[in-house]
Short mmCIF file of C-alpha atoms in Angstrom, two decimals:
data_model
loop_
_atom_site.label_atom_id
_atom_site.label_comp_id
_atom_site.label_asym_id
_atom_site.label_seq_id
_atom_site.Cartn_x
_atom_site.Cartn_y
_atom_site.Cartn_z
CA UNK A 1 17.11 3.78 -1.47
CA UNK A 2 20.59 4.02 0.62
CA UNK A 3 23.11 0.90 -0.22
CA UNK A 4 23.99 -0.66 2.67
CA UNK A 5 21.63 1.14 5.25
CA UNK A 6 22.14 -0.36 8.41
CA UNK A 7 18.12 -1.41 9.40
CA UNK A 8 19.35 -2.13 13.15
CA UNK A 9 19.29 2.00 13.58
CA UNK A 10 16.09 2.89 11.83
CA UNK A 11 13.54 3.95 13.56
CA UNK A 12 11.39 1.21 15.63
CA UNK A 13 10.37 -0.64 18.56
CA UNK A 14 11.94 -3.13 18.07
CA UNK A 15 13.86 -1.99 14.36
CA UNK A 16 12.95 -3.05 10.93
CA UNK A 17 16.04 -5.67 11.12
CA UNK A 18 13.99 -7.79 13.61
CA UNK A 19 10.46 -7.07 12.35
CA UNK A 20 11.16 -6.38 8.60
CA UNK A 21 10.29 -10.11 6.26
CA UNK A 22 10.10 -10.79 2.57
CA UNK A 23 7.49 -12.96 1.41
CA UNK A 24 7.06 -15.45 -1.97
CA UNK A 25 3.48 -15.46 -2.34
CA UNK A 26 2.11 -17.77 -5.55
CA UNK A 27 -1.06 -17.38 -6.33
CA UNK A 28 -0.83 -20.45 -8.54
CA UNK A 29 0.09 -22.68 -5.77
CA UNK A 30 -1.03 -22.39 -2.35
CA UNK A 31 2.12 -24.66 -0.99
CA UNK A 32 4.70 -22.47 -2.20
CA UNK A 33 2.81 -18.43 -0.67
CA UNK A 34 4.96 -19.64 3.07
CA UNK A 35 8.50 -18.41 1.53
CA UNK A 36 9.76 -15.61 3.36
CA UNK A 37 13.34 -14.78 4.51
CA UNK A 38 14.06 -11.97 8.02
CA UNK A 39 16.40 -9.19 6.90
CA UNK A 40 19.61 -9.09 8.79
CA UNK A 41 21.29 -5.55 9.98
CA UNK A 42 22.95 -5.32 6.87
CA UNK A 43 19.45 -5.69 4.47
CA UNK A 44 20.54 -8.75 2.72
CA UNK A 45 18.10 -11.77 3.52
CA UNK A 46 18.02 -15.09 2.23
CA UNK A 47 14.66 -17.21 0.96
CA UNK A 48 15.42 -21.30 0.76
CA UNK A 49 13.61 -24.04 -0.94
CA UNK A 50 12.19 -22.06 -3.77
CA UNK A 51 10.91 -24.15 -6.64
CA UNK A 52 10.59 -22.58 -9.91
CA UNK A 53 7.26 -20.19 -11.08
CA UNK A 54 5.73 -16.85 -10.73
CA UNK A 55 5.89 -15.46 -7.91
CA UNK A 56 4.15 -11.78 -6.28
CA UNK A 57 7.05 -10.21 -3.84
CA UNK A 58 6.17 -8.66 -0.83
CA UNK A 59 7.22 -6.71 1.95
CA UNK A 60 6.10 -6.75 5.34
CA UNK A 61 7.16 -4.45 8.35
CA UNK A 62 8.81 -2.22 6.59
CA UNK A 63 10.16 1.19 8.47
CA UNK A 64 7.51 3.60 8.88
CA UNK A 65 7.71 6.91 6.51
CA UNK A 66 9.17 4.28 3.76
CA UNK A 67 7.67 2.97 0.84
CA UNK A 68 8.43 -0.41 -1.99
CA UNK A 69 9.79 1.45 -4.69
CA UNK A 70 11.17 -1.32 -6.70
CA UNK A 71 11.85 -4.86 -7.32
CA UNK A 72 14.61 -6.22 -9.55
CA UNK A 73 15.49 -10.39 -10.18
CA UNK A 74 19.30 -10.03 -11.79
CA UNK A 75 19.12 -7.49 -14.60
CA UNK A 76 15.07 -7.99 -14.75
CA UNK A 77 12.55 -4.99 -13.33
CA UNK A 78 9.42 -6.74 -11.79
CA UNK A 79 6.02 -5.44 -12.89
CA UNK A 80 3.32 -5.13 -10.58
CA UNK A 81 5.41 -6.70 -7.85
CA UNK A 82 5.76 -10.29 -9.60
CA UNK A 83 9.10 -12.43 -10.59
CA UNK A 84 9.30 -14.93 -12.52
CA UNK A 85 11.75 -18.17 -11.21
CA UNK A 86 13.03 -19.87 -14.10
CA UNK A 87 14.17 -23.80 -14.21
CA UNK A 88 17.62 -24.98 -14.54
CA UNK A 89 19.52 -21.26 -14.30
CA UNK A 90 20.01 -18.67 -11.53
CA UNK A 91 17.81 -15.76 -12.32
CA UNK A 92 20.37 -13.55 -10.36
CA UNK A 93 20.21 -11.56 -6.98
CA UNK A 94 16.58 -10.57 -5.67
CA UNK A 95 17.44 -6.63 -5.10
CA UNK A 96 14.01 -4.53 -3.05
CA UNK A 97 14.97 -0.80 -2.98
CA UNK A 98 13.01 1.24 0.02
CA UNK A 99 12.54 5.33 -0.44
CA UNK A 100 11.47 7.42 2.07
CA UNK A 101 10.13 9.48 -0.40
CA UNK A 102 7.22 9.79 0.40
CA UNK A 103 3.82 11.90 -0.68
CA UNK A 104 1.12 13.48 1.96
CA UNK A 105 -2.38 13.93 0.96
CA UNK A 106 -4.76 16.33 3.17
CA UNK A 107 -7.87 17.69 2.92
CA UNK A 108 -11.52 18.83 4.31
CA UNK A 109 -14.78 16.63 3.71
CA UNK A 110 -17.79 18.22 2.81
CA UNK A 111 -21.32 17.05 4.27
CA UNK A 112 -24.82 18.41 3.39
CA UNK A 113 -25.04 21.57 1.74
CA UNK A 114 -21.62 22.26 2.06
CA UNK A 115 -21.11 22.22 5.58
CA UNK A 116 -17.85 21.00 6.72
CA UNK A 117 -18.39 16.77 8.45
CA UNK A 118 -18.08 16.83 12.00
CA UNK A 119 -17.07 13.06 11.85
CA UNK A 120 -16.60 9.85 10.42
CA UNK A 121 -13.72 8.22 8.12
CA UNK A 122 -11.63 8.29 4.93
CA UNK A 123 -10.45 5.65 3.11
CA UNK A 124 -7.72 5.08 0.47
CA UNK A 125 -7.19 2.26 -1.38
CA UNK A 126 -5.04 1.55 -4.01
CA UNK A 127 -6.57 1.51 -7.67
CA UNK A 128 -7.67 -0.67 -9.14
CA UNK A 129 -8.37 -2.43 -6.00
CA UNK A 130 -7.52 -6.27 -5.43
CA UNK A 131 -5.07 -8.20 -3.46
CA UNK A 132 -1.97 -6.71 -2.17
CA UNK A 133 -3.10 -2.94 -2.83
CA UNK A 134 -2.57 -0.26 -0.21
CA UNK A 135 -5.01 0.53 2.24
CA UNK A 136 -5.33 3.34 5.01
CA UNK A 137 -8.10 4.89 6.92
CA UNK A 138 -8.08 8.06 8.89
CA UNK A 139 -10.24 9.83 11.20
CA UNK A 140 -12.74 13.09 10.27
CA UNK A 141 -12.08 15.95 12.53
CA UNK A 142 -14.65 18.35 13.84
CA UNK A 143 -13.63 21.12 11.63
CA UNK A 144 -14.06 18.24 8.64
CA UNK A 145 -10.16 18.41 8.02
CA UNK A 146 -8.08 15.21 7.66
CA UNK A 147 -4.67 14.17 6.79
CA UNK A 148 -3.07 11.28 5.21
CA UNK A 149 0.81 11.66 6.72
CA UNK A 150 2.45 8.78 4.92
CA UNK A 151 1.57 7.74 1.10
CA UNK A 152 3.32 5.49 -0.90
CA UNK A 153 3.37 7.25 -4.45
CA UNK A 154 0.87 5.83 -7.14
CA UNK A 155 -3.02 5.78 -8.18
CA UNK A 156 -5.61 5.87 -5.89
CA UNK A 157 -9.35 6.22 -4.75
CA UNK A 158 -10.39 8.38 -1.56
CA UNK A 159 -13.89 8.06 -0.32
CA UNK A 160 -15.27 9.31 3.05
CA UNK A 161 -17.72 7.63 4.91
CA UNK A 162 -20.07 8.95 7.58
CA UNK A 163 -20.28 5.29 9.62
CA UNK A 164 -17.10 4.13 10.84
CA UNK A 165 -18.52 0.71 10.36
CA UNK A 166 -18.83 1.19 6.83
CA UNK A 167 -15.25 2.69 6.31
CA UNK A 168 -13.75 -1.12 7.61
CA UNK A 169 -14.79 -2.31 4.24
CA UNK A 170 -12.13 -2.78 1.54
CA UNK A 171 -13.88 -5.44 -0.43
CA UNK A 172 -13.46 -4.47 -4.42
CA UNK A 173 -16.61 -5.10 -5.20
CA UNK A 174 -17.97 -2.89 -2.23
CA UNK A 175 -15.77 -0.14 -3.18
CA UNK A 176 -16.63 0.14 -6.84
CA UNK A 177 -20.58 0.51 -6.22
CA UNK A 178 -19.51 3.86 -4.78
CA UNK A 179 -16.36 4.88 -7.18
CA UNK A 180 -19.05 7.71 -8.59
CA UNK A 181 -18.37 9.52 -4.73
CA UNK A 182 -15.06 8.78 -4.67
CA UNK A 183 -11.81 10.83 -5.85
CA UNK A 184 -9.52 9.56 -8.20
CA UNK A 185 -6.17 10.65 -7.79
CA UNK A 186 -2.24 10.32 -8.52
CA UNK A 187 0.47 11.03 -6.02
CA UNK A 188 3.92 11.29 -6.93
CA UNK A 189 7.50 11.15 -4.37
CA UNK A 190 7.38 14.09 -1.65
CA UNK A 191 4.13 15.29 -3.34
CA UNK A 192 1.75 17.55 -0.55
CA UNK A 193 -2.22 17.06 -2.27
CA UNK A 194 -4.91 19.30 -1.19
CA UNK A 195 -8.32 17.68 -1.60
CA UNK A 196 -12.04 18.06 -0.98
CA UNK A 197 -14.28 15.13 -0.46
CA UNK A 198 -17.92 14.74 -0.37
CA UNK A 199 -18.85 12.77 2.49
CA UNK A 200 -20.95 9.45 1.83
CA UNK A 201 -23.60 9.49 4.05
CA UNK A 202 -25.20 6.25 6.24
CA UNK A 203 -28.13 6.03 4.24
CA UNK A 204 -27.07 6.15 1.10
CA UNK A 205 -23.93 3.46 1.72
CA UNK A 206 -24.93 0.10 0.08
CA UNK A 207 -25.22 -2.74 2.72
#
């Protein structure tokens, strides 16, 4: 969110300037999802050869503790993430603005009876689940607490799994069998959320 950041003296090894791409993916044709431009120091970056149609934006390598907060073509907001290139005019600048606002979500997962988990995984995954949503997992500790340092805001669904095996999957279809032990919630910028979970456990996890 800060014009003219230089990205050479953000935080990285090796910094977001040499890491940091934008991509053109179109899920319309397969030919045209390779588009992607390298920031330079100064954030501007350049994508060449793009023909016109909808396109999903997105940005990979971005500076930890930062988030996609928006996505504007020339005086246009993008909505979920998705331009649209028209034929025969310019559709103006493609402007990406990075926050480092933001949210943490924490927590303790219950087992049987109550009992705090001595293990395992949570997952969260951004709701509704397809393509291109967020996805983190983080360990269970001992004491059944767990924390979730860096969230983008926006909608999602934490479940917590008692096989690690079974916290790997991020399949939509997977997920929404077991939405009825999951937690539904909304984060907002710089937002701390205190949560308890109910832990899943191995036997009961569909295979």
């Amino acid at each position: 969110g800060t014009p003219q950041t230089d990205f050479s003296t953000l935080a990285g090894t090796p910094p977001p300037s040499v890491t940091m791409e934008i991509f053109l993916y179109s899920p319309d044709s397969p030919v045209q999802s390779g588009l992607r431009g390298k920031i330079t120091n100064d954030g501007s970056f350049t994508i060449g050869d793009v023909v016109p149609g909808t396109y999903e934006v997105r940005a990979c390598c971005i500076p930890g503790g930062t988030w996609l907060k928006s996505i504007r073509l020339g005086s246009q907001d993008a909505r979920d993430n998705r331009i649209e290139i028209p034929a025969g005019t310019s559709p103006g600048q493609l402007q990406i603005t990075l926050s480092r606002s933001v949210a943490q979500i924490a927590g303790i997962v219950e087992a049987d009876q109550g009992n705090p988990a001595t293990g395992g995984a949570v997952t969260l995954v951004g709701y509704p689940p397809g393509p291109g949503k967020v996805s983190m997992m983080t360990g269970i500790a001992g004491n059944g607490r767990f924390t979730l340092p860096q969230v983008a805001p926006g909608t999602y669904r934490l479940y917590a799994w008692d096989d690690l095996d079974t916290a790997q999957h991020y399949d939509p279809e997977f997920l929404k069998a077991r939405e009825s032990n999951s937690l539904l919630i909304t984060v907002r910028e710089n937002a701390r959320e205190e949560v308890t979970l109910k832990q899943i456990p191995a036997a009961a996890e569909p295979q």
